[in-house]
Amino acid sequence: MGYMLSQDYCTIEEFEEMDYYLFCGTQIHKSGTGSGFERKPSIINNDIKTIEEAKELYQRFRAKLPLDDEKLESGEGDENERTEVLYVSPDCKWIITTRWSNYQNVITTKLFVEKEKTREEVYDGSEEITPIIIIKDGEQYKEMDDRHYKQLSEIVWVNFYDIVCSDLKGMSEEGDLIAIMNDDRSLLTIKRVEDGTERWSYDLEGIREDVWERRDDMQKGYEFFSTVCQFEGNEQEGWLVMQAGSSFYKIAYPSGKVTYLGEYLYSPSFSPDGRYLAYSSVDYDNRAGMKSTEYEQTPPPGIYVRDIETGKTAYIYWDPSRNSEEDYFEYRDFLWIEKDSFEEYMTDTDGKNGTKGAE
């Protein structure tokens, strides 16, 4: 087979009006600075044409929070210690921020509920970090309590890095179910978080065979990276998105129906209504295992949004390696925010700066 060398992309303004804003949490490596990395979030909607516009919209969003970054904003602080948004709930009411300081040895996380700071945790590396996790509760959201977190940590190893890198994408929105793979990535299992009981399992051998068949440069039996990228559902039915090497699949349960989504769709995230699929160009970890010939044939660097109904794919170019103030792209995750909730948040004049932001 041949890899995707080119494709006709459109701008996102060519889509019908979306019901969501797309939060893109991007981490950039910073070589030669001593700080290691920095987060460069951005926010996309139908009006965004460039990554610069997406970054600027994020800055207006961020400015609505009381972040206590006065020293930094006055030029006295260290730019490498800037507070950035890590998580936004779909209703735009629950926001988690993070700041790495002291050469990234100290981590400060804050939880804001409707722009009010309700919790702050500071970790200096001498203790285990318990991350803040937000889960759905009916039509609203809440913080996962200690008992729930303990039950979760008995099934999977959870630390702050997992939250930063969104490695908990295998957990349902309510936090009651989690999809995990066994050590050799041959079996996918959905377990109930409360008691660890198995609710459904799926043999991944068929997907492994499909990957080997699609790749003419990969012999049968070759091991490749696999992970769950997204999980939506309850104990009766739902679906998962998984990465298998450079291929991506959607698996429905309990039917076990498999849909091949395509190749090089990194960090895939379907919108809540299933209309859109956001994904990213290849990140550093996935690129590291590629042959140079394959890497050269992957889609251009940036952010992609596919309209499932029309088949159109919007593309926003972003290549940090060509920006003197950035470096290579480490990873990216996506969060879908309800349009009405986002615009209400932005037009609320009770924010830190007291200015309207979505005009």
Short mmCIF file of N, CA and C in Angstrom, two decimals, residues 219-332:
data_model
loop_
_atom_site.label_atom_id
_atom_site.label_comp_id
_atom_site.label_asym_id
_atom_site.label_seq_id
_atom_site.Cartn_x
_atom_site.Cartn_y
_atom_site.Cartn_z
N GLN A 219 6.00 -7.04 8.94
CA GLN A 219 5.78 -8.47 8.88
C GLN A 219 4.76 -8.90 9.93
N LYS A 220 4.05 -9.99 9.63
CA LYS A 220 3.10 -10.53 10.58
C LYS A 220 3.83 -10.92 11.87
N GLY A 221 3.25 -10.55 12.99
CA GLY A 221 3.87 -10.82 14.28
C GLY A 221 4.64 -9.65 14.84
N TYR A 222 4.85 -8.61 14.01
CA TYR A 222 5.57 -7.42 14.47
C TYR A 222 4.76 -6.71 15.55
N GLU A 223 5.40 -6.37 16.65
CA GLU A 223 4.71 -5.70 17.75
C GLU A 223 4.65 -4.20 17.50
N PHE A 224 3.52 -3.59 17.83
CA PHE A 224 3.36 -2.16 17.66
C PHE A 224 2.57 -1.59 18.84
N PHE A 225 2.67 -0.29 19.01
CA PHE A 225 2.01 0.38 20.13
C PHE A 225 0.50 0.40 19.93
N SER A 226 -0.24 0.11 21.01
CA SER A 226 -1.70 0.16 20.98
C SER A 226 -2.20 0.84 22.25
N THR A 227 -3.28 1.60 22.12
CA THR A 227 -3.85 2.26 23.29
C THR A 227 -5.29 2.67 23.01
N VAL A 228 -6.07 2.86 24.07
CA VAL A 228 -7.43 3.38 23.94
C VAL A 228 -7.36 4.90 23.91
N CYS A 229 -7.98 5.51 22.91
CA CYS A 229 -7.92 6.96 22.73
C CYS A 229 -9.17 7.68 23.22
N GLN A 230 -10.31 7.01 23.21
CA GLN A 230 -11.56 7.62 23.64
C GLN A 230 -12.55 6.53 23.99
N PHE A 231 -13.39 6.80 24.99
CA PHE A 231 -14.37 5.82 25.44
C PHE A 231 -15.66 6.55 25.77
N GLU A 232 -16.75 6.14 25.14
CA GLU A 232 -18.06 6.71 25.42
C GLU A 232 -19.05 5.56 25.58
N GLY A 233 -19.79 5.56 26.69
CA GLY A 233 -20.80 4.53 26.83
C GLY A 233 -21.13 4.22 28.27
N ASN A 234 -22.01 3.23 28.44
CA ASN A 234 -22.43 2.77 29.76
C ASN A 234 -22.30 1.25 29.79
N GLU A 235 -22.88 0.61 30.80
CA GLU A 235 -22.72 -0.84 30.92
C GLU A 235 -23.48 -1.60 29.83
N GLN A 236 -24.45 -0.94 29.20
CA GLN A 236 -25.24 -1.63 28.18
C GLN A 236 -24.63 -1.52 26.78
N GLU A 237 -24.14 -0.35 26.42
CA GLU A 237 -23.62 -0.15 25.08
C GLU A 237 -22.71 1.06 25.02
N GLY A 238 -21.94 1.13 23.95
CA GLY A 238 -21.06 2.27 23.76
C GLY A 238 -20.03 1.98 22.68
N TRP A 239 -18.96 2.75 22.68
CA TRP A 239 -17.91 2.56 21.68
C TRP A 239 -16.58 3.08 22.21
N LEU A 240 -15.52 2.59 21.58
CA LEU A 240 -14.17 3.02 21.92
C LEU A 240 -13.42 3.34 20.64
N VAL A 241 -12.46 4.24 20.75
CA VAL A 241 -11.52 4.49 19.65
C VAL A 241 -10.16 4.03 20.13
N MET A 242 -9.47 3.26 19.30
CA MET A 242 -8.16 2.78 19.69
C MET A 242 -7.13 3.02 18.59
N GLN A 243 -5.90 3.20 19.02
CA GLN A 243 -4.77 3.31 18.11
C GLN A 243 -4.05 1.98 18.09
N ALA A 244 -3.73 1.50 16.89
CA ALA A 244 -2.94 0.28 16.72
C ALA A 244 -1.84 0.61 15.72
N GLY A 245 -0.65 0.91 16.24
CA GLY A 245 0.41 1.39 15.36
C GLY A 245 0.04 2.76 14.84
N SER A 246 0.03 2.91 13.52
CA SER A 246 -0.38 4.18 12.92
C SER A 246 -1.81 4.12 12.40
N SER A 247 -2.53 3.03 12.71
CA SER A 247 -3.91 2.86 12.28
C SER A 247 -4.86 3.10 13.45
N PHE A 248 -6.09 3.54 13.12
CA PHE A 248 -7.05 3.88 14.16
C PHE A 248 -8.40 3.24 13.85
N TYR A 249 -9.05 2.75 14.92
CA TYR A 249 -10.28 1.98 14.77
C TYR A 249 -11.32 2.44 15.80
N LYS A 250 -12.58 2.28 15.43
CA LYS A 250 -13.69 2.51 16.35
C LYS A 250 -14.37 1.17 16.59
N ILE A 251 -14.51 0.79 17.85
CA ILE A 251 -15.08 -0.51 18.21
C ILE A 251 -16.36 -0.29 19.00
N ALA A 252 -17.47 -0.82 18.51
CA ALA A 252 -18.74 -0.72 19.22
C ALA A 252 -18.90 -1.92 20.15
N TYR A 253 -19.53 -1.70 21.28
CA TYR A 253 -19.83 -2.82 22.17
C TYR A 253 -21.30 -2.73 22.59
N PRO A 254 -21.97 -3.85 22.80
CA PRO A 254 -21.39 -5.20 22.90
C PRO A 254 -21.25 -5.93 21.57
N SER A 255 -21.64 -5.30 20.45
CA SER A 255 -21.64 -6.01 19.16
C SER A 255 -20.25 -6.39 18.70
N GLY A 256 -19.23 -5.60 19.07
CA GLY A 256 -17.88 -5.87 18.60
C GLY A 256 -17.63 -5.41 17.17
N LYS A 257 -18.55 -4.60 16.62
CA LYS A 257 -18.37 -4.10 15.26
C LYS A 257 -17.18 -3.15 15.21
N VAL A 258 -16.29 -3.37 14.23
CA VAL A 258 -15.08 -2.57 14.10
C VAL A 258 -15.15 -1.71 12.84
N THR A 259 -14.86 -0.43 12.99
CA THR A 259 -14.81 0.50 11.86
C THR A 259 -13.39 1.05 11.75
N TYR A 260 -12.80 0.89 10.58
CA TYR A 260 -11.47 1.44 10.34
C TYR A 260 -11.61 2.93 10.06
N LEU A 261 -10.96 3.77 10.86
CA LEU A 261 -11.08 5.22 10.72
C LEU A 261 -10.04 5.80 9.77
N GLY A 262 -8.87 5.20 9.72
CA GLY A 262 -7.82 5.72 8.86
C GLY A 262 -6.46 5.60 9.51
N GLU A 263 -5.49 6.21 8.86
CA GLU A 263 -4.11 6.15 9.31
C GLU A 263 -3.64 7.54 9.71
N TYR A 264 -2.74 7.61 10.69
CA TYR A 264 -2.11 8.85 11.15
C TYR A 264 -3.12 9.84 11.75
N LEU A 265 -4.12 9.33 12.45
CA LEU A 265 -5.13 10.20 13.09
C LEU A 265 -4.81 10.31 14.58
N TYR A 266 -3.69 10.89 14.92
CA TYR A 266 -3.21 10.85 16.30
C TYR A 266 -4.07 11.70 17.25
N SER A 267 -4.17 11.22 18.50
CA SER A 267 -4.99 11.86 19.54
C SER A 267 -6.43 12.08 19.07
N PRO A 268 -7.07 11.09 18.45
CA PRO A 268 -8.42 11.30 17.90
C PRO A 268 -9.45 11.56 18.98
N SER A 269 -10.40 12.44 18.66
CA SER A 269 -11.46 12.77 19.62
C SER A 269 -12.73 13.13 18.86
N PHE A 270 -13.77 12.30 19.01
CA PHE A 270 -15.06 12.60 18.40
C PHE A 270 -15.80 13.63 19.25
N SER A 271 -16.52 14.53 18.59
CA SER A 271 -17.37 15.47 19.31
C SER A 271 -18.51 14.71 19.97
N PRO A 272 -19.13 15.26 21.01
CA PRO A 272 -20.19 14.54 21.72
C PRO A 272 -21.34 14.07 20.82
N ASP A 273 -21.63 14.81 19.75
CA ASP A 273 -22.71 14.40 18.86
C ASP A 273 -22.23 13.47 17.75
N GLY A 274 -20.92 13.16 17.74
CA GLY A 274 -20.38 12.26 16.74
C GLY A 274 -20.20 12.87 15.37
N ARG A 275 -20.48 14.16 15.23
CA ARG A 275 -20.43 14.81 13.91
C ARG A 275 -18.99 15.08 13.45
N TYR A 276 -18.10 15.36 14.39
CA TYR A 276 -16.74 15.77 14.04
C TYR A 276 -15.70 14.87 14.70
N LEU A 277 -14.59 14.72 14.02
CA LEU A 277 -13.45 13.99 14.57
C LEU A 277 -12.23 14.90 14.49
N ALA A 278 -11.72 15.29 15.66
CA ALA A 278 -10.49 16.08 15.72
C ALA A 278 -9.31 15.13 15.87
N TYR A 279 -8.22 15.44 15.20
CA TYR A 279 -7.01 14.64 15.37
C TYR A 279 -5.79 15.49 15.05
N SER A 280 -4.63 14.94 15.33
CA SER A 280 -3.39 15.70 15.24
C SER A 280 -2.40 15.03 14.30
N SER A 281 -1.45 15.82 13.84
CA SER A 281 -0.31 15.25 13.12
C SER A 281 0.52 14.43 14.10
N VAL A 282 1.45 13.67 13.60
CA VAL A 282 2.21 12.75 14.43
C VAL A 282 3.00 13.49 15.51
N ASP A 283 2.94 12.97 16.74
CA ASP A 283 3.67 13.59 17.84
C ASP A 283 5.04 12.94 17.99
N TYR A 284 5.80 13.42 18.97
CA TYR A 284 7.19 12.97 19.10
C TYR A 284 7.28 11.48 19.42
N ASP A 285 6.47 11.00 20.36
CA ASP A 285 6.56 9.59 20.76
C ASP A 285 6.25 8.66 19.60
N ASN A 286 5.21 8.98 18.82
CA ASN A 286 4.86 8.12 17.69
C ASN A 286 5.87 8.26 16.55
N ARG A 287 6.41 9.44 16.39
CA ARG A 287 7.38 9.66 15.33
C ARG A 287 8.69 8.92 15.59
N ALA A 288 9.03 8.77 16.89
CA ALA A 288 10.31 8.17 17.26
C ALA A 288 10.46 6.75 16.71
N GLY A 289 9.35 6.02 16.57
CA GLY A 289 9.43 4.66 16.09
C GLY A 289 9.28 4.51 14.59
N MET A 290 9.14 5.63 13.89
CA MET A 290 8.93 5.59 12.44
C MET A 290 10.24 5.59 11.67
N LYS A 291 10.22 4.93 10.54
CA LYS A 291 11.32 5.07 9.60
C LYS A 291 11.22 6.45 8.96
N SER A 292 12.35 7.01 8.57
CA SER A 292 12.35 8.36 8.02
C SER A 292 11.47 8.46 6.78
N THR A 293 11.43 7.40 5.97
CA THR A 293 10.62 7.44 4.76
C THR A 293 9.13 7.52 5.09
N GLU A 294 8.72 6.85 6.17
CA GLU A 294 7.31 6.92 6.55
C GLU A 294 6.98 8.28 7.15
N TYR A 295 7.87 8.79 8.00
CA TYR A 295 7.61 10.09 8.62
C TYR A 295 7.45 11.19 7.57
N GLU A 296 8.23 11.12 6.53
CA GLU A 296 8.15 12.13 5.47
C GLU A 296 6.83 12.08 4.72
N GLN A 297 6.13 10.95 4.82
CA GLN A 297 4.88 10.79 4.08
C GLN A 297 3.64 10.98 4.96
N THR A 298 3.84 11.27 6.24
CA THR A 298 2.69 11.51 7.11
C THR A 298 2.08 12.87 6.77
N PRO A 299 0.82 13.10 7.15
CA PRO A 299 0.17 14.38 6.86
C PRO A 299 0.96 15.56 7.44
N PRO A 300 0.79 16.73 6.87
CA PRO A 300 1.52 17.92 7.32
C PRO A 300 1.27 18.22 8.80
N PRO A 301 2.21 18.85 9.48
CA PRO A 301 2.06 19.14 10.91
C PRO A 301 0.93 20.12 11.18
N GLY A 302 0.12 19.81 12.18
CA GLY A 302 -0.96 20.71 12.53
C GLY A 302 -2.14 20.00 13.15
N ILE A 303 -3.29 20.66 13.11
CA ILE A 303 -4.53 20.18 13.73
C ILE A 303 -5.57 19.95 12.64
N TYR A 304 -6.29 18.84 12.75
CA TYR A 304 -7.27 18.45 11.74
C TYR A 304 -8.64 18.25 12.40
N VAL A 305 -9.69 18.62 11.66
CA VAL A 305 -11.06 18.34 12.10
C VAL A 305 -11.82 17.80 10.90
N ARG A 306 -12.33 16.58 11.03
CA ARG A 306 -13.07 15.94 9.94
C ARG A 306 -14.57 16.04 10.21
N ASP A 307 -15.32 16.48 9.22
CA ASP A 307 -16.78 16.47 9.28
C ASP A 307 -17.23 15.10 8.80
N ILE A 308 -17.77 14.29 9.70
CA ILE A 308 -18.12 12.91 9.37
C ILE A 308 -19.22 12.86 8.31
N GLU A 309 -20.16 13.80 8.35
CA GLU A 309 -21.29 13.78 7.41
C GLU A 309 -20.87 14.13 5.99
N THR A 310 -20.03 15.14 5.84
CA THR A 310 -19.65 15.60 4.50
C THR A 310 -18.35 14.97 4.00
N GLY A 311 -17.55 14.46 4.93
CA GLY A 311 -16.26 13.90 4.55
C GLY A 311 -15.16 14.94 4.41
N LYS A 312 -15.50 16.22 4.57
CA LYS A 312 -14.49 17.27 4.47
C LYS A 312 -13.58 17.26 5.69
N THR A 313 -12.32 17.61 5.48
CA THR A 313 -11.37 17.71 6.58
C THR A 313 -10.75 19.11 6.59
N ALA A 314 -10.94 19.81 7.70
CA ALA A 314 -10.34 21.14 7.86
C ALA A 314 -8.95 20.97 8.47
N TYR A 315 -8.04 21.84 8.05
CA TYR A 315 -6.65 21.73 8.49
C TYR A 315 -6.13 23.09 8.92
N ILE A 316 -5.49 23.13 10.10
CA ILE A 316 -4.83 24.33 10.58
C ILE A 316 -3.35 24.02 10.73
N TYR A 317 -2.54 24.69 9.97
CA TYR A 317 -1.09 24.43 9.97
C TYR A 317 -0.45 24.91 11.27
N TRP A 318 0.43 24.06 11.81
CA TRP A 318 1.24 24.45 12.97
C TRP A 318 2.45 23.54 13.04
N ASP A 319 3.60 24.10 12.78
CA ASP A 319 4.86 23.35 12.85
C ASP A 319 5.78 24.08 13.82
N PRO A 320 5.78 23.69 15.11
CA PRO A 320 6.61 24.39 16.10
C PRO A 320 8.09 24.39 15.76
N SER A 321 8.55 23.38 15.04
CA SER A 321 9.98 23.29 14.72
C SER A 321 10.43 24.42 13.80
N ARG A 322 9.48 25.09 13.15
CA ARG A 322 9.81 26.20 12.27
C ARG A 322 9.60 27.56 12.94
N ASN A 323 9.32 27.52 14.24
CA ASN A 323 9.12 28.74 15.01
C ASN A 323 10.30 28.90 15.96
N SER A 324 11.00 30.02 15.87
CA SER A 324 12.20 30.23 16.69
C SER A 324 11.89 30.25 18.18
N GLU A 325 10.63 30.53 18.55
CA GLU A 325 10.25 30.59 19.96
C GLU A 325 9.72 29.25 20.46
N GLU A 326 9.63 28.28 19.59
CA GLU A 326 9.13 26.96 19.97
C GLU A 326 10.16 25.90 19.57
N ASP A 327 9.78 24.65 19.69
CA ASP A 327 10.65 23.55 19.28
C ASP A 327 9.73 22.45 18.77
N TYR A 328 10.13 21.20 18.90
CA TYR A 328 9.28 20.17 18.34
C TYR A 328 8.06 19.90 19.23
N PHE A 329 7.04 19.38 18.60
CA PHE A 329 5.75 19.10 19.22
C PHE A 329 5.80 17.75 19.93
N GLU A 330 5.47 17.73 21.24
CA GLU A 330 5.53 16.49 22.02
C GLU A 330 4.23 15.70 21.97
N TYR A 331 3.13 16.33 22.29
CA TYR A 331 1.85 15.63 22.21
C TYR A 331 0.71 16.66 22.25
N ARG A 332 -0.49 16.17 21.97
CA ARG A 332 -1.66 17.05 21.93
C ARG A 332 -2.89 16.27 22.38
#
